Coordinates of C-alpha atoms and ligand atoms in Angstrom, one line a residue:
X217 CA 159.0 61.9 91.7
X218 CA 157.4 62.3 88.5
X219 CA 157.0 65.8 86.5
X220 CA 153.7 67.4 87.6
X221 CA 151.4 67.9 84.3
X222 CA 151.0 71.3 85.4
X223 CA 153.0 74.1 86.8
X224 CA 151.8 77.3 88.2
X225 CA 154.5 80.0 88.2
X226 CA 153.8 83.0 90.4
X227 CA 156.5 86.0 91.1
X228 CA 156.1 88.0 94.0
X229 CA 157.2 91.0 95.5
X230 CA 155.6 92.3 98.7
X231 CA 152.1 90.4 98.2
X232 CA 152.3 88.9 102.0
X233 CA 148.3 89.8 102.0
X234 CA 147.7 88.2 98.8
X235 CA 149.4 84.9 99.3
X236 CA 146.9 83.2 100.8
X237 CA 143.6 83.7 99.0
X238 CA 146.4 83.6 95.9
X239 CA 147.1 80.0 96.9
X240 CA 143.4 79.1 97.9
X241 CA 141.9 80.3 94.5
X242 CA 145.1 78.5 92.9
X243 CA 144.6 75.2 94.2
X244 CA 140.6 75.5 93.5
X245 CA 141.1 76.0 90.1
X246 CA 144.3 73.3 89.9
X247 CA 141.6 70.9 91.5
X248 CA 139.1 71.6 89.5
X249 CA 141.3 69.8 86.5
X250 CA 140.7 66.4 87.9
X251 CA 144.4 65.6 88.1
X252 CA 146.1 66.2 91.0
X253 CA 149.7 66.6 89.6
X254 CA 150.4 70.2 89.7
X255 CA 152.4 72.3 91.3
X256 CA 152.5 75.6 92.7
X257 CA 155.7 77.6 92.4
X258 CA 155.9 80.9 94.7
X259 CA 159.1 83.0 93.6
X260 CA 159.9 85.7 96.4
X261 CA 161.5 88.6 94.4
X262 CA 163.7 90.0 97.4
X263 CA 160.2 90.7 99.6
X264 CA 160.4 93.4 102.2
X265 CA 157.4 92.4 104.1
X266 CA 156.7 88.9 105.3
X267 CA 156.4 87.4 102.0
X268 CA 158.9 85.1 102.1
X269 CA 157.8 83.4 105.9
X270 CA 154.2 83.0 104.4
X271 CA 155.5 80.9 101.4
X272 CA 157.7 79.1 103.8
X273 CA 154.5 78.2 105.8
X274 CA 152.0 77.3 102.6
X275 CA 154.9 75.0 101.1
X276 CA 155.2 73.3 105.0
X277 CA 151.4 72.8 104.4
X278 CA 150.8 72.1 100.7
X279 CA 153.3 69.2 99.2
X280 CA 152.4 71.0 95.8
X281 CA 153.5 74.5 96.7
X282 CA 157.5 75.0 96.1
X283 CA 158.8 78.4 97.1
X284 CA 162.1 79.9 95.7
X285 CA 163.7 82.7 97.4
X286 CA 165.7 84.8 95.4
X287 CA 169.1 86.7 96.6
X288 CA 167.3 90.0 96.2
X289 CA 164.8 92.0 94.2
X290 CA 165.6 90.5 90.8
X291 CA 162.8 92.4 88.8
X292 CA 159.3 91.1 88.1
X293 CA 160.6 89.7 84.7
X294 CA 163.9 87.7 85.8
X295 CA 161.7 86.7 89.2
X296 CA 159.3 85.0 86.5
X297 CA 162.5 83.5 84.8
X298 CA 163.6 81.8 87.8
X299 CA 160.3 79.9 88.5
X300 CA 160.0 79.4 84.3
X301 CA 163.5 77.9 85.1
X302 CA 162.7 75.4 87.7
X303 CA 159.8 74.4 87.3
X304 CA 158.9 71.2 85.9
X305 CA 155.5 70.5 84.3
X306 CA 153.9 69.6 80.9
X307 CA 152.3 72.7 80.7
X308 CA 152.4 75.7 82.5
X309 CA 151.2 79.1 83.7
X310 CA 152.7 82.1 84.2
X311 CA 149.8 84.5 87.0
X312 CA 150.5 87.5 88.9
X313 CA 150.1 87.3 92.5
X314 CA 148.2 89.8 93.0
X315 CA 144.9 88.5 91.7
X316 CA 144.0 90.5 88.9
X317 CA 144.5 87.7 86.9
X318 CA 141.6 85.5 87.6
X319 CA 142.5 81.4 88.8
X320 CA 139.5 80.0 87.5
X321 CA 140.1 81.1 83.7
X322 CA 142.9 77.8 83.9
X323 CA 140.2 74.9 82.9
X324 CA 139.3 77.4 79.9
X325 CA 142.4 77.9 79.0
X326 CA 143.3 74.1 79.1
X327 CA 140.3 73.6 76.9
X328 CA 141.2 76.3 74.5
X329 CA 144.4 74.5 74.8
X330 CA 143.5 70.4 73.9
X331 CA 140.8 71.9 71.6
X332 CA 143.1 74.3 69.0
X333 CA 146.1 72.2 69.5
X334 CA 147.9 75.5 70.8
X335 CA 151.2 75.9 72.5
X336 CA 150.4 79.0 73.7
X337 CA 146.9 80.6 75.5
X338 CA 147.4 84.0 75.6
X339 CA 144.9 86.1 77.9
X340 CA 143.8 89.6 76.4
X341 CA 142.7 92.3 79.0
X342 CA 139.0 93.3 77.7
X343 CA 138.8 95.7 80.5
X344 CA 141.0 96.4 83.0
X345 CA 139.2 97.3 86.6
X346 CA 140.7 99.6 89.3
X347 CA 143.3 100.9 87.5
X348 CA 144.1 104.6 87.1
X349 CA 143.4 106.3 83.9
X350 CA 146.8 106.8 83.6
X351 CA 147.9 103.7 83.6
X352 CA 145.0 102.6 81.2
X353 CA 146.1 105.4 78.7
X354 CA 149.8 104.7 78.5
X355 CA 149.4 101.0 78.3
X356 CA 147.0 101.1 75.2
X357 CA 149.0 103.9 73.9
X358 CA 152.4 100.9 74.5
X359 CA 151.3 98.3 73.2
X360 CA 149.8 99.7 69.8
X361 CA 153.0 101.7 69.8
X362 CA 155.2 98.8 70.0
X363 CA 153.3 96.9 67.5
X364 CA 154.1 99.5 64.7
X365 CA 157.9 99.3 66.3
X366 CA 158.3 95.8 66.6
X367 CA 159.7 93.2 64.1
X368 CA 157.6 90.3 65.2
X369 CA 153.9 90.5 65.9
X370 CA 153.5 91.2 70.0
X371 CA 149.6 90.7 70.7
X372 CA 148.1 93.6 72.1
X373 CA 146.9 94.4 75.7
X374 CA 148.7 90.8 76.6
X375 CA 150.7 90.9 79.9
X376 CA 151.9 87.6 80.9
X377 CA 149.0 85.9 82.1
X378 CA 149.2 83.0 79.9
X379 CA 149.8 78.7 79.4
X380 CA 152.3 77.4 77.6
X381 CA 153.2 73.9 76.5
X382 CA 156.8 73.0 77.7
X383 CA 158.2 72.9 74.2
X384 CA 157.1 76.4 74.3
X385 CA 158.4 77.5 77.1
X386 CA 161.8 75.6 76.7
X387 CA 161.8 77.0 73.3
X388 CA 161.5 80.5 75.5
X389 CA 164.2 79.4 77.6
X390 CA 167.1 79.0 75.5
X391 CA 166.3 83.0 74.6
X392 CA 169.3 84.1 76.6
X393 CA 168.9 87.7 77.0
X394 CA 169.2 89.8 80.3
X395 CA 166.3 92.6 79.5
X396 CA 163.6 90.6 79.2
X397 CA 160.3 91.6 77.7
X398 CA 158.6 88.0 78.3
X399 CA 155.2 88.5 76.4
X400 CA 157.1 89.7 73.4
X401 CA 159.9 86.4 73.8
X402 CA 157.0 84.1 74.2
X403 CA 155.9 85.8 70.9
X404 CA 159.0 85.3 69.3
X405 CA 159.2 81.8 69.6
X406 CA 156.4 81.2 67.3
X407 CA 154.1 78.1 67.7
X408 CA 150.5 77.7 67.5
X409 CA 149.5 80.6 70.0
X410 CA 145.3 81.5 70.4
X411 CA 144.3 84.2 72.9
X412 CA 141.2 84.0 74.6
X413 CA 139.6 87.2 76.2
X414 CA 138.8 88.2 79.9
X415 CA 138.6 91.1 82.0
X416 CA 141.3 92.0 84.1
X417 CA 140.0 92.5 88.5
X418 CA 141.6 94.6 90.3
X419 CA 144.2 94.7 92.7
X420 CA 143.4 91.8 95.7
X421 CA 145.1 93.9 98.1
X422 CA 148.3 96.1 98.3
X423 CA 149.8 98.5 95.4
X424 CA 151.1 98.4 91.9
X425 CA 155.1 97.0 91.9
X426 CA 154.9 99.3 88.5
X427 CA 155.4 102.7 89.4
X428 CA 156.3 105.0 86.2
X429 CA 159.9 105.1 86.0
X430 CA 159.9 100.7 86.1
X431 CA 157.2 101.3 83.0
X432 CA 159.3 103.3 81.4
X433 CA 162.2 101.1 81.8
X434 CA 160.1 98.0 80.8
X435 CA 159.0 99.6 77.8
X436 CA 162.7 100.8 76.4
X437 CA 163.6 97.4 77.1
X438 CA 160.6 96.4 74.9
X439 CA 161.4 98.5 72.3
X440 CA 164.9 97.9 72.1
X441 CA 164.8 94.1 72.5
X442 CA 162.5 93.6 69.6
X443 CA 163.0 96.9 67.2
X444 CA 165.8 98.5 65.7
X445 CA 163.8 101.0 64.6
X446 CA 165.0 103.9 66.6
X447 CA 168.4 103.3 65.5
X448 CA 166.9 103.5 61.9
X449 CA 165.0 106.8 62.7
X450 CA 168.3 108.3 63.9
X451 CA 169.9 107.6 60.7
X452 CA 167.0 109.2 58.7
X453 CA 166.9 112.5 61.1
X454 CA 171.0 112.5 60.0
X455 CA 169.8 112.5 56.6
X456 CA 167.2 114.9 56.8
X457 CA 169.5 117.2 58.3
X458 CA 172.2 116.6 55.9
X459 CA 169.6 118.0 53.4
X460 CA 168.9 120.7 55.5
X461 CA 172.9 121.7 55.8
X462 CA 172.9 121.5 52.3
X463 CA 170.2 124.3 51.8
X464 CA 171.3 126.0 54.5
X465 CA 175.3 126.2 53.4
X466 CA 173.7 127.9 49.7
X467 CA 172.2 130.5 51.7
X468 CA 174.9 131.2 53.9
X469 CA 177.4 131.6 50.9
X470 CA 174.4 133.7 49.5
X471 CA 174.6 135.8 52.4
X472 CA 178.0 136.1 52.6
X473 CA 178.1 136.9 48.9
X474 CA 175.4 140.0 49.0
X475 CA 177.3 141.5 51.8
X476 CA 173.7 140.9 54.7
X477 CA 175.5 139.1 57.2
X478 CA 174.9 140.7 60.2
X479 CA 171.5 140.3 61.1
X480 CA 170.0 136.7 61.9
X481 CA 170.5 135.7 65.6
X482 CA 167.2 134.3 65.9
X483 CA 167.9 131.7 63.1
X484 CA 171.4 131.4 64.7
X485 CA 169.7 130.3 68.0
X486 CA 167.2 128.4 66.4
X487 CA 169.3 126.2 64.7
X488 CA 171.5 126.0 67.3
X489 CA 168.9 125.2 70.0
X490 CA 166.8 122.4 67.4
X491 CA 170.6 120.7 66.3
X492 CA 171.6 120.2 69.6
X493 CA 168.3 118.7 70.7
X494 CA 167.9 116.4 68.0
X495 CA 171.6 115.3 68.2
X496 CA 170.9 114.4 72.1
X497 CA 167.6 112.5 71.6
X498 CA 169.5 110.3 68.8
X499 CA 172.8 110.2 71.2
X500 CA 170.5 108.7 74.3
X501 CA 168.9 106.7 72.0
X502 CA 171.9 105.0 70.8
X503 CA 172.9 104.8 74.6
X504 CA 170.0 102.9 75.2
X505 CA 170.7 100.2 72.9
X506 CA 174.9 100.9 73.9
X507 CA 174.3 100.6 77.7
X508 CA 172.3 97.3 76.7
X509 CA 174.8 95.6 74.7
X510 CA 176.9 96.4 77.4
X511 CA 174.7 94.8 80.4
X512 CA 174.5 91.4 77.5
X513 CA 178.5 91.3 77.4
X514 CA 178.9 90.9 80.7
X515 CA 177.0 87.6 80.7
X516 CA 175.7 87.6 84.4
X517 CA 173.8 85.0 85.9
X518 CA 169.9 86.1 85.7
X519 CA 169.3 85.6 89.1
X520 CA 170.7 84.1 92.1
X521 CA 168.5 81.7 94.3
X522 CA 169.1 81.7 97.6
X523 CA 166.1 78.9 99.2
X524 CA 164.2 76.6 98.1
X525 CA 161.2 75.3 99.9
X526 CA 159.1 72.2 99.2
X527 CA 159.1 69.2 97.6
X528 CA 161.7 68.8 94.7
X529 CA 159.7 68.4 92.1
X530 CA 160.4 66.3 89.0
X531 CA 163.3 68.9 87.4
X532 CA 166.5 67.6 87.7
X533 CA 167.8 71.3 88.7
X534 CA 165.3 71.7 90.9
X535 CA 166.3 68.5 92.6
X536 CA 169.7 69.4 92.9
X537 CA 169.0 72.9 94.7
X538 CA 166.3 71.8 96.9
X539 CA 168.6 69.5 98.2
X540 CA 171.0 72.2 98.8
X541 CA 168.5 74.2 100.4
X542 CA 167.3 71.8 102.4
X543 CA 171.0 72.1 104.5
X544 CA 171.2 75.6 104.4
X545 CA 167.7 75.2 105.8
X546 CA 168.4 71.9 108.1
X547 CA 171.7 74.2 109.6
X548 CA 170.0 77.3 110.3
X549 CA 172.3 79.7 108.9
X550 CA 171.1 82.6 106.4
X551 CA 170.2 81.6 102.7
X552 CA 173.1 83.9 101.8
X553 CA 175.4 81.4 102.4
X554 CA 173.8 78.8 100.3
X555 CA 173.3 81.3 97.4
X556 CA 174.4 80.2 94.0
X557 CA 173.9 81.2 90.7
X558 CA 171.9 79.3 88.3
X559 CA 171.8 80.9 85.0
Ligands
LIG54 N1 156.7 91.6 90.8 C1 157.9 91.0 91.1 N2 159.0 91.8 91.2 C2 159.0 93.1 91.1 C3 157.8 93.8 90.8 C4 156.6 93.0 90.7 O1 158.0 89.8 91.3 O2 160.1 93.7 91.2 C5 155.5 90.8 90.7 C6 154.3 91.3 91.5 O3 154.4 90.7 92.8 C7 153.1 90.7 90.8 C8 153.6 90.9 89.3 O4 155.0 91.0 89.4 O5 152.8 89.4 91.0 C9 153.0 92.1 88.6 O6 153.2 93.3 89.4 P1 152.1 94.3 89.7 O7 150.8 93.6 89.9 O8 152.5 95.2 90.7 O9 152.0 95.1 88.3 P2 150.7 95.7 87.6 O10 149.7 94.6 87.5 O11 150.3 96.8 88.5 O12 151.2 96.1 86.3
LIG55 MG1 149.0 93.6 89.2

């Protein structure tokens, strides 16, 4: 079988009531094209619900649907990794599952594509409906944060709705890194990349997979995979306070000198109090970066893949474990035993 011209990557985590208007609004706007090679690539990020049965049954029903079950919950970023890995069109897209992302921006996005010669359509979120205020707030307030931090330009209020070219996204592949911060890799890689605007729906059904402490963790591993600035601004603090030492060592000899050393317990404690703050911040943010380079070392697989279903596509890998999952499938025993690492 031939590569598809298009791919459609699509993690998911608990979106059994979103899979199938997902897949009908997917394949509208694939038809819509004209050309009938696509494919539709359903990652199940370790579902709890019945996720994984419903991609089972559109892939039985739809030879373009393929539908990758990972090992476990992986993360929304490594889930997206593993479809990025095995899929195997000319161009592709990278949606949510949940909707908010809009299907029927593809044929614009293909035009912006053959028109400005881009590798990359990016879609910026005008608005963003039926999200909480919260969430609106400390997303702005991210990305225009992380712009000042980061070393490369990230485009702002970008998630990872976007279509790539395949040298663009196997220039994005050979990034090997385990915390990945994909709109900021995809940035990286450089290429002709144009956004084009749209508003962001809300929710088709179901809840946000982002509650705060993932968005914190997603936003350190932003920070730190593409700034080394807080390292820097731990050095400078040390300097400052160096300064400050200094200052504070002539008036302490002062003191000591002039016989008025008695009195001063509120400076004591306030120094005291403001050093061993200031040396914690810059400690954790060290660990941050520490616990990272650690996590790298260790050179894990970024996902394991326990079944694939659907037609093999044209990627050789893909071949290879469809195949494989095909027995594991053809036996009956639990994807476990088939699972294997493909980094
Ligand atoms: N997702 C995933 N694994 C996770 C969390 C999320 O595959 O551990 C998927 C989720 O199903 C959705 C996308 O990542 O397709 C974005 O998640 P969500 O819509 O919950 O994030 P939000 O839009 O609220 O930021
Ligand atoms: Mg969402």
């Amino acid at each position: 079988m031939t590569a598809p011209s298009l791919s459609i990557v699509v993690p998911c985590y608990n979106e059994e009531a979103c899979l199938t208007e997902l897949h009908g609004r997917l394949s509208a706007a694939a038809r819509e094209l004209g050309d009938a090679s696509y494919e539709i690539i359903l990652v199940n990020d370790g579902s709890g619900d019945r996720s994984w049965e419903m991609m089972r049954a559109l892939a039985a029903g739809d030879p373009h649907v393929v539908a990758i079950n990972l090992s476990r919950n992986h993360g929304h970023q490594l889930a997206l990794t593993a479809g990025l890995d095995l899929c195997a069109g000319a161009r592709i897209l990278i949606i949510d599952a949940d909707l908010q992302d809009p299907p029927e921006l593809l044929p614009e996005m293909m035009a912006v594509m053959d028109r400005q010669q881009a590798d990359v359509v990016y879609a910026v979120r005008r608005a963003r409906a039926g999200e909480t205020a919260f969430k609106r707030a400390t997303a702005k307030l991210f990305y225009r944060g992380l712009s000042k931090l980061a070393e490369i330009e990230i485009p702002l209020d970008t998630g990872d709705f976007r279509l790539m070219s395949r040298r663009a996204l196997d220039a994005l592949l050979s990034l090997p890194e385990q915390a990945r911060f994909i709109r900021g890799m995809v940035a990286w890689v450089g290429f002709r990349q144009v956004p084009i605007v749209y508003d962001r729906a809300e929710r088709h059904a179901g809840r946000t997979k982002y509650p705060l402490s993932r968005m914190v963790r997603f936003a350190f591993d932003a920070v730190t995979g593409f700034s080394t600035a807080p390292l820097r601004f731990a050095s400078h603090i040390g300097l400052w306070l160096v300064a400050a030492s200094v200052l504070l060592l002539i008036y302490i000899a002062f003191a000591f000198l002039t016989g008025a050393t008695i009195q001063g317990w509120t400076s004591l404690m306030l120094v005291v109090v403001v050093l061993g703050a200031v040396q914690m911040f810059v400690l954790g943010m060290i660990g941050e970066y520490l616990g990272r380079l650690y996590i790298e070392a260790k050179r894990r697989p970024l996902y394991i893949v326990s079944d694939i279903a659907g037609h093999a596509g044209g990627h050789p890998s893909l071949g290879h474990v469809a195949h494989e999952a095909e027995t594991i499938a053809a036996s009956d025993t639990p994807g476990g035993n088939g699972s294997r690492p493909i980094a």
